[in-house]
């Protein structure tokens, strides 16, 4: 029987690439996001099922849970929906931006986990062979390393990471693996655009002259590989950066080349 995964934040970037790869590898997928037009296009391209939901909305997530319960087992949850708003200082950053980042990255992830965990458990209980369920969450290197202008996003991703780490402790004893994937710089179309309020030149400047930033397909591959390992192997925390980014504060612009002599 094919495995079924739910991917949040599936209408663009890492989420869309994850849906594509899961479908290529034979998974049933429910792709979740707010933009119906994007999901429709993704469904036509990949054959994924889709569900329009805002994960900051209790009623929408309850409807998502009911839809899933009515349409078959759920083996794997990929918490990917999230994002950053602004690069303002702690002093100047707006409370509203901070609230939005907490709403989606922290409370949205918590809401989806709470709603879908019973379904993940049920899929394990109904299995006639050994196996487990998976919860994979995309946090960020920003969860662990502060940077100026990053505080709202740093704090939200750190809180999301703590949620994941506590969840792994609380699920100990159950066959449910909890994986955290913490990427550094990933050049997706919308992440920086969203962060800079739609300013394309500011978004482009983030990746300017970086020799091969990560792309969405790189993270999708890690996500899918992490849930295709034998069910008892839990990758726990995967930190992944482009070679050009040795650390949050050590981003090299320009062509990478070996030192001579
Ligand atoms: N790009 C990077 O450099 C980078 C690095 C580290 C971590 N990350 C993390 O990786 C994840 C994906 O990032 P990305 O680069 O692929 O960004 P992206 O293209 O902006 O994707 C974000 C996705 O989240 C969805 N989303 C946002 N708010 C939502 C809500 N309230 N309810 C449901 N869906 C919502 C968006 O779809 P709709 O607008 O259609 O709802 C979109 O599909 C995020 O959690 C981000 O924080 C990104």
Short mmCIF file of C-alpha atoms and ligand atoms in Angstrom, two decimals, residues 8-16 32-39 52-57 79-84 100 103-105 108-109 137-142 153 157 160 181-195 206-207 214 216 219 240, ligand 1:
data_model
loop_
_atom_site.label_atom_id
_atom_site.label_comp_id
_atom_site.label_asym_id
_atom_site.label_seq_id
_atom_site.Cartn_x
_atom_site.Cartn_y
_atom_site.Cartn_z
CA UNK A 8 2.20 22.10 4.50
CA UNK A 9 3.42 25.19 2.67
CA UNK A 10 3.18 23.21 -0.56
CA UNK A 11 2.30 26.01 -2.96
CA UNK A 12 5.89 27.17 -3.57
CA UNK A 13 9.57 26.63 -2.82
CA UNK A 14 10.63 23.74 -0.60
CA UNK A 15 7.09 22.47 -0.05
CA UNK A 16 6.25 22.27 -3.76
CA UNK A 32 -1.67 22.10 1.84
CA UNK A 33 -1.37 25.90 1.51
CA UNK A 34 -3.57 28.99 1.28
CA UNK A 35 -3.30 29.75 -2.46
CA UNK A 36 -5.76 27.56 -4.35
CA UNK A 37 -4.47 28.54 -7.81
CA UNK A 38 -0.94 27.43 -6.98
CA UNK A 39 -2.18 24.17 -5.52
CA UNK A 52 -6.61 24.83 0.90
CA UNK A 53 -5.97 25.76 4.53
CA UNK A 54 -4.41 28.51 6.58
CA UNK A 55 -2.52 26.79 9.39
CA UNK A 56 -3.02 29.82 11.63
CA UNK A 57 -6.77 29.13 11.62
CA UNK A 79 5.66 20.79 8.59
CA UNK A 80 7.15 23.18 6.08
CA UNK A 81 4.82 26.21 6.04
CA UNK A 82 6.55 29.24 7.47
CA UNK A 83 8.60 32.26 6.66
CA UNK A 84 10.24 35.49 7.70
CA UNK A 100 2.72 36.86 12.16
CA UNK A 103 1.54 32.54 14.28
CA UNK A 104 2.72 30.55 11.27
CA UNK A 105 6.10 29.10 12.29
CA UNK A 108 0.77 26.91 13.06
CA UNK A 109 3.16 23.99 13.40
CA UNK A 137 9.69 19.94 10.44
CA UNK A 138 11.64 22.50 8.44
CA UNK A 139 13.14 25.01 10.89
CA UNK A 140 16.28 26.98 9.97
CA UNK A 141 19.87 27.64 10.94
CA UNK A 142 18.29 30.86 12.23
CA UNK A 153 12.57 35.09 12.76
CA UNK A 157 12.37 29.39 14.43
CA UNK A 160 9.61 25.94 16.51
CA UNK A 181 15.71 19.90 9.03
CA UNK A 182 17.50 23.22 9.56
CA UNK A 183 18.59 24.79 6.27
CA UNK A 184 20.88 27.73 5.77
CA UNK A 185 20.52 29.82 2.61
CA UNK A 186 18.05 28.29 0.14
CA UNK A 187 17.34 30.25 -3.03
CA UNK A 188 13.59 29.89 -3.40
CA UNK A 189 11.46 32.30 -5.42
CA UNK A 190 9.35 33.66 -2.60
CA UNK A 191 11.12 33.38 0.76
CA UNK A 192 13.17 36.59 0.52
CA UNK A 193 10.50 38.30 -1.55
CA UNK A 194 8.09 37.73 1.34
CA UNK A 195 10.67 38.85 3.84
CA UNK A 206 20.42 38.14 -0.78
CA UNK A 207 21.67 35.56 -3.28
CA UNK A 214 20.91 25.58 -1.93
CA UNK A 216 14.34 23.83 -3.00
CA UNK A 219 15.94 20.30 0.81
CA UNK A 240 22.35 21.84 5.85
N1 LIG B 1 14.49 29.83 1.79
C1 LIG B 1 15.33 29.79 2.81
O1 LIG B 1 16.45 30.38 2.73
C2 LIG B 1 14.99 29.02 4.06
C3 LIG B 1 16.04 28.72 4.94
C4 LIG B 1 15.76 28.03 6.11
C5 LIG B 1 14.45 27.65 6.39
N2 LIG B 1 13.44 27.97 5.54
C6 LIG B 1 12.09 27.55 5.92
O2 LIG B 1 11.63 26.63 4.94
C7 LIG B 1 10.22 26.71 4.83
C8 LIG B 1 9.83 26.91 3.38
O3 LIG B 1 10.49 28.05 2.89
P1 LIG B 1 10.57 28.43 1.33
O4 LIG B 1 11.90 29.02 1.09
O5 LIG B 1 10.09 27.31 0.49
O6 LIG B 1 9.55 29.66 1.31
P2 LIG B 1 8.23 29.98 0.47
O7 LIG B 1 8.43 29.64 -0.97
O8 LIG B 1 7.86 31.38 0.84
O9 LIG B 1 7.16 28.95 1.03
C9 LIG B 1 6.41 29.14 2.18
C10 LIG B 1 5.16 28.30 2.05
O10 LIG B 1 4.39 28.40 3.24
C11 LIG B 1 3.03 28.63 2.90
N3 LIG B 1 2.38 29.33 3.99
C12 LIG B 1 2.75 30.53 4.52
N4 LIG B 1 1.89 30.88 5.49
C13 LIG B 1 0.96 29.89 5.56
C14 LIG B 1 -0.18 29.68 6.35
N5 LIG B 1 -0.57 30.57 7.27
N6 LIG B 1 -0.91 28.56 6.16
C15 LIG B 1 -0.54 27.65 5.23
N7 LIG B 1 0.54 27.78 4.46
C16 LIG B 1 1.28 28.90 4.62
C17 LIG B 1 3.09 29.41 1.59
O11 LIG B 1 1.93 29.21 0.79
P3 LIG B 1 0.61 30.13 0.75
O12 LIG B 1 1.09 31.55 0.73
O13 LIG B 1 -0.05 29.69 -0.52
O14 LIG B 1 -0.16 29.76 1.97
C18 LIG B 1 4.27 28.75 0.90
O15 LIG B 1 3.83 27.61 0.18
C19 LIG B 1 9.78 27.83 5.76
O16 LIG B 1 9.37 27.27 7.00
C20 LIG B 1 11.06 28.65 5.94
O17 LIG B 1 11.05 29.35 7.17
C21 LIG B 1 13.69 28.64 4.36
#
